[in-house]
CSV table of N, CA and C in Angstrom, one decimal:
chain,number,residue,atom,x,y,z
Q,1,MET,N,0.9,-1.1,0.0
Q,1,MET,CA,-0.1,0.0,0.0
Q,1,MET,C,0.9,1.4,0.0
Q,2,GLU,N,0.6,2.1,-0.8
Q,2,GLU,CA,1.3,3.3,-1.0
Q,2,GLU,C,1.2,4.4,0.2
Q,3,ASP,N,2.4,4.9,0.8
Q,3,ASP,CA,2.2,5.8,1.7
Q,3,ASP,C,1.8,7.2,1.1
Q,4,LEU,N,0.6,7.7,1.7
Q,4,LEU,CA,0.1,8.9,0.9
Q,4,LEU,C,0.6,10.3,1.6
Q,5,ASN,N,1.5,10.2,2.6
Q,5,ASN,CA,2.1,11.3,3.2
Q,5,ASN,C,3.3,11.6,2.3
Q,6,LEU,N,3.2,12.1,1.1
Q,6,LEU,CA,4.2,12.5,0.2
Q,6,LEU,C,5.1,13.5,0.6
Q,7,ASN,N,4.6,14.6,1.3
Q,7,ASN,CA,5.5,15.7,1.8
Q,7,ASN,C,6.5,15.2,2.8
Q,8,HIS,N,6.0,14.3,3.7
Q,8,HIS,CA,6.9,13.6,4.8
Q,8,HIS,C,7.9,12.8,4.0
Q,9,LEU,N,7.6,12.0,3.1
Q,9,LEU,CA,8.6,11.2,2.4
Q,9,LEU,C,9.6,12.1,1.6
Q,10,LEU,N,9.2,13.0,0.9
Q,10,LEU,CA,10.1,13.8,0.1
Q,10,LEU,C,11.0,14.7,1.1
Q,11,ASP,N,10.4,15.2,2.2
Q,11,ASP,CA,11.3,15.9,3.1
Q,11,ASP,C,12.4,15.1,3.7
Q,12,SER,N,12.1,13.8,4.0
Q,12,SER,CA,12.9,12.9,4.6
Q,12,SER,C,14.1,12.5,3.8
Q,13,LEU,N,13.8,12.7,2.4
Q,13,LEU,CA,15.0,12.2,1.5
Q,13,LEU,C,15.8,13.4,1.0
Q,14,LYS,N,15.4,14.8,1.3
Q,14,LYS,CA,16.1,15.9,1.0
Q,14,LYS,C,17.6,16.0,1.4
Q,15,PRO,N,17.9,15.6,2.5
Q,15,PRO,CA,19.3,15.6,3.1
Q,15,PRO,C,20.2,14.7,2.2
Q,16,TYR,N,19.8,13.8,1.5
Q,16,TYR,CA,20.6,12.9,0.8
Q,16,TYR,C,21.2,13.3,-0.5
Q,17,ASN,N,20.4,14.5,-1.2
Q,17,ASN,CA,20.9,14.9,-2.5
Q,17,ASN,C,20.8,13.8,-3.5
Q,18,LEU,N,19.5,13.1,-3.6
Q,18,LEU,CA,19.6,12.0,-4.5
Q,18,LEU,C,19.1,12.3,-5.7
Q,19,GLY,N,19.6,11.7,-6.9
Q,19,GLY,CA,19.1,11.9,-8.2
Q,19,GLY,C,17.6,11.3,-8.3
Q,20,PRO,N,17.0,11.6,-9.4
Q,20,PRO,CA,15.5,11.1,-9.5
Q,20,PRO,C,15.3,9.5,-9.4
Q,21,MET,N,16.2,8.8,-10.0
Q,21,MET,CA,15.9,7.4,-9.9
Q,21,MET,C,16.4,6.8,-8.5
Q,22,GLU,N,17.3,7.4,-7.9
Q,22,GLU,CA,17.7,7.2,-6.5
Q,22,GLU,C,16.5,7.4,-5.6
Q,23,ARG,N,15.8,8.6,-5.7
Q,23,ARG,CA,14.7,8.8,-5.0
Q,23,ARG,C,13.6,7.8,-5.2
Q,24,ILE,N,13.4,7.4,-6.3
Q,24,ILE,CA,12.4,6.3,-6.8
Q,24,ILE,C,12.7,5.1,-6.1
Q,25,LEU,N,14.0,4.7,-6.1
Q,25,LEU,CA,14.4,3.4,-5.5
Q,25,LEU,C,14.2,3.4,-4.0
Q,26,ILE,N,14.5,4.5,-3.4
Q,26,ILE,CA,14.3,4.6,-2.0
Q,26,ILE,C,12.9,4.6,-1.5
Q,27,GLY,N,12.1,5.4,-2.2
Q,27,GLY,CA,10.6,5.6,-1.8
Q,27,GLY,C,9.6,4.9,-2.5
Q,28,HIS,N,10.0,4.0,-3.4
Q,28,HIS,CA,8.9,3.3,-4.2
Q,28,HIS,C,8.4,2.2,-3.0
Q,29,SER,N,7.0,1.9,-3.2
Q,29,SER,CA,6.4,0.9,-2.3
Q,29,SER,C,6.0,-0.3,-3.0
Q,30,GLY,N,6.3,-0.4,-4.2
Q,30,GLY,CA,5.9,-1.7,-5.0
Q,30,GLY,C,7.0,-2.6,-5.2
Q,31,THR,N,6.9,-3.6,-6.1
Q,31,THR,CA,8.0,-4.6,-6.2
Q,31,THR,C,9.1,-3.8,-6.8
Q,32,VAL,N,10.4,-4.0,-6.4
Q,32,VAL,CA,11.5,-3.3,-7.0
Q,32,VAL,C,11.9,-4.2,-8.2
Q,33,GLN,N,11.6,-5.5,-8.4
Q,33,GLN,CA,12.0,-6.2,-9.6
Q,33,GLN,C,11.2,-5.6,-10.8
Q,34,LEU,N,10.0,-5.3,-10.6
Q,34,LEU,CA,9.3,-4.8,-11.8
Q,34,LEU,C,9.7,-3.4,-12.1
Q,35,LEU,N,10.1,-2.5,-11.1
Q,35,LEU,CA,10.6,-1.1,-11.2
Q,35,LEU,C,12.0,-1.2,-12.0
Q,36,LEU,N,12.8,-2.1,-11.6
Q,36,LEU,CA,14.1,-2.2,-12.2
Q,36,LEU,C,13.9,-2.7,-13.7
Q,37,SER,N,13.2,-3.7,-13.8
Q,37,SER,CA,12.9,-4.2,-15.3
Q,37,SER,C,12.5,-3.1,-16.2
Q,38,LEU,N,11.5,-2.2,-15.7
Q,38,LEU,CA,11.1,-1.1,-16.5
Q,38,LEU,C,12.4,-0.1,-16.8
Q,39,PHE,N,13.1,0.1,-15.8
Q,39,PHE,CA,14.2,1.0,-15.8
Q,39,PHE,C,15.1,0.5,-16.9
Q,40,PHE,N,15.6,-0.8,-16.9
Q,40,PHE,CA,16.6,-1.4,-17.8
Q,40,PHE,C,16.0,-1.9,-19.0
Q,41,ASN,N,14.7,-2.0,-19.1
Q,41,ASN,CA,14.0,-2.4,-20.4
Q,41,ASN,C,14.5,-4.0,-20.6
Q,42,LYS,N,14.7,-4.7,-19.6
Q,42,LYS,CA,14.9,-6.1,-19.8
Q,42,LYS,C,14.5,-6.8,-18.4
Q,43,PRO,N,14.1,-8.0,-18.3
Q,43,PRO,CA,13.7,-8.5,-17.1
Q,43,PRO,C,14.8,-8.6,-16.1
Q,44,VAL,N,14.5,-8.2,-14.9
Q,44,VAL,CA,15.5,-8.3,-13.7
Q,44,VAL,C,15.1,-9.5,-12.9
Q,45,LEU,N,16.0,-10.4,-12.7
Q,45,LEU,CA,15.7,-11.7,-12.1
Q,45,LEU,C,16.3,-11.7,-10.5
Q,46,VAL,N,15.5,-12.4,-9.7
Q,46,VAL,CA,16.0,-12.5,-8.3
Q,46,VAL,C,16.9,-13.8,-8.2
Q,47,LYS,N,18.1,-13.7,-7.9
Q,47,LYS,CA,19.0,-14.8,-7.8
Q,47,LYS,C,19.4,-15.1,-6.3
Q,48,VAL,N,19.0,-16.2,-5.7
Q,48,VAL,CA,19.2,-16.5,-4.2
Q,48,VAL,C,20.7,-16.8,-4.2
Q,49,VAL,N,21.5,-16.0,-3.4
Q,49,VAL,CA,22.9,-16.2,-3.1
Q,49,VAL,C,23.0,-17.1,-1.9
Q,50,ARG,N,22.3,-16.8,-0.8
Q,50,ARG,CA,22.4,-17.6,0.4
Q,50,ARG,C,21.0,-17.6,1.0
Q,51,GLN,N,20.6,-18.6,1.6
Q,51,GLN,CA,19.4,-18.8,2.4
Q,51,GLN,C,19.7,-19.7,3.6
Q,52,GLN,N,19.4,-19.4,4.8
Q,52,GLN,CA,19.6,-20.4,5.8
Q,52,GLN,C,18.6,-20.0,7.0
Q,53,GLN,N,18.2,-21.0,7.8
Q,53,GLN,CA,17.4,-20.9,9.0
Q,53,GLN,C,18.2,-20.7,10.1
Q,54,VAL,N,18.1,-19.6,10.9
Q,54,VAL,CA,18.7,-19.3,12.1
Q,54,VAL,C,17.6,-19.1,13.2
Q,55,GLY,N,17.3,-20.1,14.1
Q,55,GLY,CA,16.3,-20.0,15.1
Q,55,GLY,C,15.0,-19.9,14.4
Q,56,ASP,N,14.3,-19.1,14.7
Q,56,ASP,CA,12.8,-18.8,14.1
Q,56,ASP,C,12.8,-18.0,12.8
Q,57,GLU,N,13.9,-17.8,12.3
Q,57,GLU,CA,14.0,-16.8,11.2
Q,57,GLU,C,14.8,-17.4,10.1
Q,58,ILE,N,14.3,-17.1,8.8
Q,58,ILE,CA,15.0,-17.4,7.6
Q,58,ILE,C,15.8,-16.2,7.2
Q,59,GLU,N,17.2,-16.3,7.0
Q,59,GLU,CA,17.9,-15.2,6.4
Q,59,GLU,C,18.2,-15.5,4.9
Q,60,ARG,N,17.9,-14.4,4.1
Q,60,ARG,CA,18.0,-14.6,2.7
Q,60,ARG,C,18.7,-13.6,2.0
Q,61,GLU,N,19.7,-14.0,1.3
Q,61,GLU,CA,20.5,-12.8,0.6
Q,61,GLU,C,20.2,-13.2,-0.9
Q,62,VAL,N,19.9,-12.1,-1.7
Q,62,VAL,CA,19.7,-12.3,-3.1
Q,62,VAL,C,20.3,-11.1,-3.9
Q,63,ASN,N,20.7,-11.4,-5.2
Q,63,ASN,CA,21.2,-10.5,-6.1
Q,63,ASN,C,20.1,-10.2,-7.1
Q,64,LEU,N,19.9,-9.0,-7.6
Q,64,LEU,CA,18.9,-8.7,-8.6
Q,64,LEU,C,19.8,-8.4,-9.8
Q,65,VAL,N,19.7,-9.4,-10.8
Q,65,VAL,CA,20.5,-9.3,-12.1
Q,65,VAL,C,19.7,-9.2,-13.3
Q,66,ILE,N,20.1,-8.5,-14.2
Q,66,ILE,CA,19.5,-8.4,-15.5
Q,66,ILE,C,19.6,-9.7,-16.3
Q,67,GLN,N,18.4,-10.0,-16.8
Q,67,GLN,CA,18.5,-11.3,-17.4
Q,67,GLN,C,19.4,-11.4,-18.6
Q,68,ASP,N,20.0,-12.5,-18.8
Q,68,ASP,CA,21.0,-12.8,-19.9
Q,68,ASP,C,22.4,-12.1,-19.7
Q,69,THR,N,22.6,-11.5,-18.3
Q,69,THR,CA,23.9,-10.8,-18.2
Q,69,THR,C,24.2,-11.2,-16.7
Q,70,GLU,N,25.4,-10.7,-16.4
Q,70,GLU,CA,25.9,-11.1,-15.0
Q,70,GLU,C,25.8,-9.7,-14.2
Q,71,LEU,N,25.1,-8.7,-14.8
Q,71,LEU,CA,25.1,-7.3,-14.1
Q,71,LEU,C,24.2,-7.4,-13.0
Q,72,ILE,N,24.8,-7.1,-11.8
Q,72,ILE,CA,24.0,-7.1,-10.5
Q,72,ILE,C,23.6,-5.5,-10.4
Q,73,VAL,N,22.3,-5.5,-10.4
Q,73,VAL,CA,21.7,-4.0,-10.3
Q,73,VAL,C,21.2,-3.6,-8.8
Q,74,GLY,N,21.3,-4.7,-8.0
Q,74,GLY,CA,20.8,-4.4,-6.6
Q,74,GLY,C,21.0,-5.8,-5.8
Q,75,LYS,N,20.9,-5.6,-4.6
Q,75,LYS,CA,21.1,-6.6,-3.6
Q,75,LYS,C,20.1,-6.5,-2.5
Q,76,ALA,N,19.7,-7.7,-1.8
Q,76,ALA,CA,18.8,-7.5,-0.8
Q,76,ALA,C,19.2,-8.5,0.3
Q,77,LEU,N,19.1,-8.3,1.5
Q,77,LEU,CA,19.2,-9.2,2.7
Q,77,LEU,C,17.9,-9.1,3.5
Q,78,SER,N,17.2,-10.2,3.6
Q,78,SER,CA,16.0,-10.4,4.2
Q,78,SER,C,15.9,-11.3,5.5
Q,79,PHE,N,15.1,-11.0,6.2
Q,79,PHE,CA,14.8,-11.7,7.4
Q,79,PHE,C,13.3,-12.1,7.6
Q,80,ILE,N,13.0,-13.3,7.5
Q,80,ILE,CA,11.6,-13.8,7.3
Q,80,ILE,C,11.4,-14.6,8.7
Q,81,PRO,N,10.6,-14.0,9.7
Q,81,PRO,CA,10.1,-14.7,10.9
Q,81,PRO,C,9.2,-15.9,10.6
Q,82,ILE,N,9.6,-17.1,10.8
Q,82,ILE,CA,8.8,-18.2,10.4
Q,82,ILE,C,7.5,-18.3,11.0
Q,83,SER,N,7.5,-18.0,12.5
Q,83,SER,CA,6.3,-18.2,13.2
Q,83,SER,C,5.2,-16.9,12.8
Q,84,GLU,N,5.7,-15.8,12.2
Q,84,GLU,CA,4.9,-14.8,11.7
Q,84,GLU,C,4.3,-14.7,10.4
Q,85,ASN,N,4.8,-15.9,9.6
Q,85,ASN,CA,4.3,-16.1,8.2
Q,85,ASN,C,3.6,-17.3,8.0
Q,86,SER,N,2.6,-17.4,7.2
Q,86,SER,CA,1.9,-18.5,6.9
Q,86,SER,C,2.6,-19.5,6.3
Q,87,SER,N,2.2,-20.8,6.3
Q,87,SER,CA,3.1,-21.9,5.8
Q,87,SER,C,3.3,-21.9,4.3
Q,88,ALA,N,2.1,-21.3,3.6
Q,88,ALA,CA,2.3,-21.1,2.1
Q,88,ALA,C,3.4,-20.1,1.9
Q,89,VAL,N,3.6,-19.1,2.7
Q,89,VAL,CA,4.7,-18.1,2.4
Q,89,VAL,C,6.0,-18.8,2.7
Q,90,ILE,N,6.1,-19.4,3.8
Q,90,ILE,CA,7.5,-20.1,4.1
Q,90,ILE,C,7.8,-21.2,3.0
Q,91,ASP,N,6.8,-21.9,2.5
Q,91,ASP,CA,7.0,-23.0,1.4
Q,91,ASP,C,7.6,-22.3,0.2
Q,92,LEU,N,7.1,-21.2,-0.2
Q,92,LEU,CA,7.5,-20.4,-1.4
Q,92,LEU,C,8.9,-19.9,-1.2
Q,93,VAL,N,9.2,-19.3,0.1
Q,93,VAL,CA,10.5,-18.8,0.4
Q,93,VAL,C,11.5,-19.9,0.3
Q,94,ASN,N,11.2,-21.2,0.8
Q,94,ASN,CA,12.1,-22.2,0.8
Q,94,ASN,C,12.3,-22.9,-0.5
Q,95,GLY,N,11.4,-22.6,-1.5
Q,95,GLY,CA,11.5,-23.0,-2.9
Q,95,GLY,C,12.5,-22.2,-3.6
Q,96,LYS,N,12.8,-21.0,-3.3
Q,96,LYS,CA,13.7,-20.2,-3.7
Q,96,LYS,C,13.6,-19.8,-5.1
Q,97,ASN,N,12.4,-19.9,-5.7
Q,97,ASN,CA,12.1,-19.5,-7.0
Q,97,ASN,C,11.5,-18.2,-7.2
Q,98,TYR,N,11.2,-17.5,-6.1
Q,98,TYR,CA,10.5,-16.2,-6.2
Q,98,TYR,C,11.1,-15.2,-5.2
Q,99,GLY,N,11.0,-13.9,-5.7
Q,99,GLY,CA,11.5,-12.8,-4.8
Q,99,GLY,C,10.3,-12.5,-3.7
Q,100,LEU,N,10.6,-12.0,-2.7
Q,100,LEU,CA,9.5,-11.7,-1.7
Q,100,LEU,C,8.3,-10.9,-2.2
Q,101,GLY,N,8.5,-9.9,-3.1
Q,101,GLY,CA,7.5,-9.0,-3.6
Q,101,GLY,C,6.7,-9.9,-4.6
Q,102,GLN,N,7.3,-10.9,-5.2
Q,102,GLN,CA,6.7,-11.9,-6.1
Q,102,GLN,C,5.7,-12.7,-5.3
Q,103,ILE,N,6.2,-13.2,-4.2
Q,103,ILE,CA,5.5,-14.1,-3.2
Q,103,ILE,C,4.2,-13.5,-2.8
Q,104,ALA,N,4.3,-12.1,-2.4
Q,104,ALA,CA,3.1,-11.4,-2.0
Q,104,ALA,C,2.2,-11.3,-3.1
Q,105,SER,N,2.6,-11.0,-4.4
Q,105,SER,CA,1.8,-10.9,-5.5
Q,105,SER,C,1.0,-12.2,-5.8
Q,106,TYR,N,2.0,-13.2,-5.8
Q,106,TYR,CA,1.4,-14.6,-6.1
Q,106,TYR,C,0.2,-15.1,-5.2
Q,107,LEU,N,0.4,-14.7,-3.9
Q,107,LEU,CA,-0.4,-15.1,-3.0
Q,107,LEU,C,-1.7,-14.0,-2.7
Q,108,LYS,N,-1.6,-13.1,-3.5
Q,108,LYS,CA,-2.6,-12.0,-3.5
Q,108,LYS,C,-2.8,-11.2,-2.2
Q,109,VAL,N,-1.6,-11.0,-1.6
Q,109,VAL,CA,-1.4,-10.3,-0.3
Q,109,VAL,C,-1.2,-8.8,-0.7
Q,110,SER,N,-2.1,-8.0,-0.2
Q,110,SER,CA,-2.0,-6.6,-0.2
Q,110,SER,C,-1.0,-6.2,1.0
Q,111,THR,N,0.2,-5.6,0.6
Q,111,THR,CA,1.2,-5.3,1.6
Q,111,THR,C,1.4,-3.8,2.0
Q,112,ILE,N,1.7,-3.6,3.2
Q,112,ILE,CA,2.2,-2.3,3.7
Q,112,ILE,C,3.7,-2.4,3.7
Q,113,ARG,N,4.3,-1.3,3.3
Q,113,ARG,CA,5.8,-1.4,3.3
Q,113,ARG,C,6.2,-0.1,4.1
Q,114,ALA,N,6.8,-0.2,5.2
Q,114,ALA,CA,7.2,0.9,6.1
Q,114,ALA,C,8.7,1.1,6.1
Q,115,LEU,N,9.1,2.3,5.6
Q,115,LEU,CA,10.5,2.5,5.4
Q,115,LEU,C,11.1,2.8,6.9
Q,116,LYS,N,12.2,2.1,7.1
Q,116,LYS,CA,12.8,2.2,8.6
Q,116,LYS,C,14.1,2.9,8.6
Q,117,ASN,N,14.9,2.8,7.5
Q,117,ASN,CA,16.1,3.4,7.5
Q,117,ASN,C,16.7,3.7,6.0
Q,118,VAL,N,17.4,4.7,5.8
Q,118,VAL,CA,17.9,5.1,4.6
Q,118,VAL,C,19.5,5.2,4.7
Q,119,GLY,N,20.3,4.8,4.0
Q,119,GLY,CA,21.7,4.9,4.1
Q,119,GLY,C,22.2,5.3,2.7
Q,120,VAL,N,23.3,6.2,2.7
Q,120,VAL,CA,23.7,6.8,1.3
Q,120,VAL,C,25.2,6.9,1.6
Q,121,THR,N,26.1,6.3,0.6
Q,121,THR,CA,27.5,6.5,0.6
Q,121,THR,C,27.7,7.0,-0.7
Q,122,ASP,N,29.0,7.2,-1.1
Q,122,ASP,CA,29.4,7.6,-2.5
Q,122,ASP,C,29.1,6.4,-3.4
Q,123,GLU,N,29.2,5.2,-3.0
Q,123,GLU,CA,29.0,4.0,-3.8
Q,123,GLU,C,27.6,3.4,-3.8
Q,124,THR,N,26.9,3.4,-2.7
Q,124,THR,CA,25.6,2.7,-2.6
Q,124,THR,C,24.5,3.6,-1.9
Q,125,ILE,N,23.3,3.3,-2.4
Q,125,ILE,CA,22.2,3.7,-1.6
Q,125,ILE,C,21.4,2.6,-1.1
Q,126,GLU,N,20.9,2.6,0.0
Q,126,GLU,CA,20.4,1.5,0.8
Q,126,GLU,C,19.0,1.9,1.5
Q,127,ARG,N,18.1,1.1,1.7
Q,127,ARG,CA,16.9,1.3,2.4
Q,127,ARG,C,16.6,-0.1,3.1
Q,128,THR,N,16.1,0.2,4.3
Q,128,THR,CA,15.4,-1.0,5.1
Q,128,THR,C,14.1,-0.6,5.4
Q,129,TYR,N,13.3,-1.8,5.2
Q,129,TYR,CA,11.8,-1.6,5.3
Q,129,TYR,C,11.2,-2.9,5.8
Q,130,THR,N,10.1,-2.8,6.4
Q,130,THR,CA,9.3,-4.0,6.7
Q,130,THR,C,8.2,-4.1,5.6
Q,131,MET,N,7.8,-5.3,5.3
Q,131,MET,CA,6.7,-5.5,4.4
Q,131,MET,C,5.8,-6.5,5.2
Q,132,THR,N,4.5,-6.1,5.4
Q,132,THR,CA,3.6,-6.9,6.0
Q,132,THR,C,2.3,-7.0,5.3
Q,133,GLY,N,1.4,-7.9,5.5
Q,133,GLY,CA,0.2,-8.0,4.8
Q,133,GLY,C,-0.6,-9.2,5.2
Q,134,THR,N,-1.9,-9.3,4.9
Q,134,THR,CA,-2.8,-10.6,5.2
Q,134,THR,C,-3.7,-10.5,4.0
Q,135,SER,N,-4.0,-11.7,3.4
Q,135,SER,CA,-4.8,-11.9,2.4
Q,135,SER,C,-6.1,-12.8,2.8
Q,136,PHE,N,-7.1,-12.4,2.6
Q,136,PHE,CA,-8.4,-13.3,3.1
Q,136,PHE,C,-9.0,-13.9,1.8
Q,137,VAL,N,-8.3,-13.9,0.6
Q,137,VAL,CA,-9.0,-14.6,-0.6
Q,137,VAL,C,-8.7,-16.2,-0.6
Q,138,HIS,N,-8.1,-16.6,0.4
Q,138,HIS,CA,-7.8,-18.1,0.4
Q,138,HIS,C,-8.7,-18.7,1.5
Q,139,VAL,N,-8.7,-20.1,1.6
Q,139,VAL,CA,-9.5,-20.8,2.6
Q,139,VAL,C,-9.3,-20.2,3.9
Q,140,SER,N,-7.9,-20.1,4.2
Q,140,SER,CA,-7.6,-19.5,5.5
Q,140,SER,C,-6.7,-18.4,5.2
Q,141,PRO,N,-6.7,-17.3,6.2
Q,141,PRO,CA,-5.8,-16.1,5.9
Q,141,PRO,C,-4.3,-16.4,5.6
Q,142,VAL,N,-3.8,-15.7,4.7
Q,142,VAL,CA,-2.4,-15.8,4.6
Q,142,VAL,C,-1.7,-14.6,5.2
Q,143,ASN,N,-0.7,-14.7,6.0
Q,143,ASN,CA,0.0,-13.6,6.6
Q,143,ASN,C,1.5,-13.6,6.1
Q,144,LEU,N,2.0,-12.5,6.0
Q,144,LEU,CA,3.4,-12.3,5.7
Q,144,LEU,C,3.9,-11.2,6.4
Q,145,LYS,N,5.3,-11.3,6.8
Q,145,LYS,CA,6.1,-10.3,7.4
Q,145,LYS,C,7.5,-10.5,7.1
Q,146,PHE,N,8.1,-9.4,6.4
Q,146,PHE,CA,9.5,-9.6,6.1
Q,146,PHE,C,10.2,-8.3,6.5
Q,147,ARG,N,11.4,-8.3,6.8
Q,147,ARG,CA,12.3,-7.3,7.1
Q,147,ARG,C,13.4,-7.3,6.0
Q,148,ILE,N,13.6,-6.2,5.1
Q,148,ILE,CA,14.3,-6.2,4.0
Q,148,ILE,C,15.2,-5.1,3.9
Q,149,THR,N,16.5,-5.3,3.7
Q,149,THR,CA,17.4,-4.2,3.4
Q,149,THR,C,18.0,-4.4,1.9
Q,150,GLU,N,17.7,-3.4,1.2
Q,150,GLU,CA,18.1,-3.4,-0.4
Q,150,GLU,C,19.1,-2.3,-0.5
Q,151,SER,N,20.2,-2.7,-1.4
Q,151,SER,CA,21.2,-1.8,-1.7
Q,151,SER,C,21.3,-1.8,-3.2
Q,152,PHE,N,21.7,-0.6,-3.7
Q,152,PHE,CA,21.8,-0.4,-5.2
Q,152,PHE,C,23.0,0.4,-5.5
Q,153,PRO,N,23.8,0.0,-6.4
Q,153,PRO,CA,25.1,0.7,-6.7
Q,153,PRO,C,24.7,2.1,-7.4
Q,154,ARG,N,25.2,3.1,-7.0
Q,154,ARG,CA,24.9,4.5,-7.3
Q,154,ARG,C,25.2,4.9,-8.7
Q,155,GLU,N,26.4,4.2,-9.2
Q,155,GLU,CA,26.8,4.5,-10.5
Q,155,GLU,C,25.8,4.2,-11.6
Q,156,LEU,N,24.9,3.1,-11.3
Q,156,LEU,CA,24.0,2.8,-12.2
Q,156,LEU,C,22.7,3.7,-12.3
Q,157,TYR,N,22.5,4.5,-11.3
Q,157,TYR,CA,21.3,5.3,-11.1
Q,157,TYR,C,21.4,6.7,-11.1
Q,158,LYS,N,22.7,7.1,-11.0
Q,158,LYS,CA,22.9,8.7,-10.8
Q,158,LYS,C,22.6,9.3,-12.3
Q,159,THR,N,22.0,10.5,-12.3
Q,159,THR,CA,21.8,11.2,-13.4
Q,159,THR,C,22.1,12.7,-13.0
Q,160,TRP,N,22.3,13.6,-14.1
Q,160,TRP,CA,22.6,14.9,-13.9
Q,160,TRP,C,21.3,15.6,-13.5
Q,161,VAL,N,20.2,15.0,-13.8
Q,161,VAL,CA,18.8,15.7,-13.3
Q,161,VAL,C,18.7,15.7,-11.8
Q,162,ARG,N,18.3,16.9,-11.3
Q,162,ARG,CA,18.1,17.1,-10.0
Q,162,ARG,C,16.7,17.6,-9.6
Q,163,ALA,N,16.3,17.5,-8.4
Q,163,ALA,CA,14.9,17.9,-8.0
Q,163,ALA,C,14.7,19.5,-8.4
Q,164,ILE,N,13.5,19.7,-8.7
Q,164,ILE,CA,13.1,21.2,-9.0
Q,164,ILE,C,13.2,21.8,-7.6
Q,165,PRO,N,13.9,22.9,-7.6
Q,165,PRO,CA,14.0,23.6,-6.3
Q,165,PRO,C,12.8,24.3,-5.8
């Protein structure tokens, strides 16, 4: 679900002096895979690099890669609490065939994404957010809850265009 407090979001990003695509990457509340596919005009795939269960949580590291290339256009480190997610969600996570946004879409879960942190260096921009939601279109409710940190190499997204003063 989109955050409708646009002024607050725009004000919170001002100190970072981000380019237009960088602001979109940090503030976007939909699937990043679709956004990046549109930007690069080629499908961007989710490649699981590492996934392991630690206690009641699944830690998952992925690269976002342009199809038919080795170009990594983003990375994500996610934490999926097993007890707070429905078995259908955990089964799809364990299958390693879908990104977390894809899982939400596949299961028809309307999500709320809450931005928790933004990090900016000369080399990368990063955001941490939670994604939560429940779907009632199934026989029993489907719950999901993820904590995701995504990072993007700035060299791919910087442009000379800046915000309107």
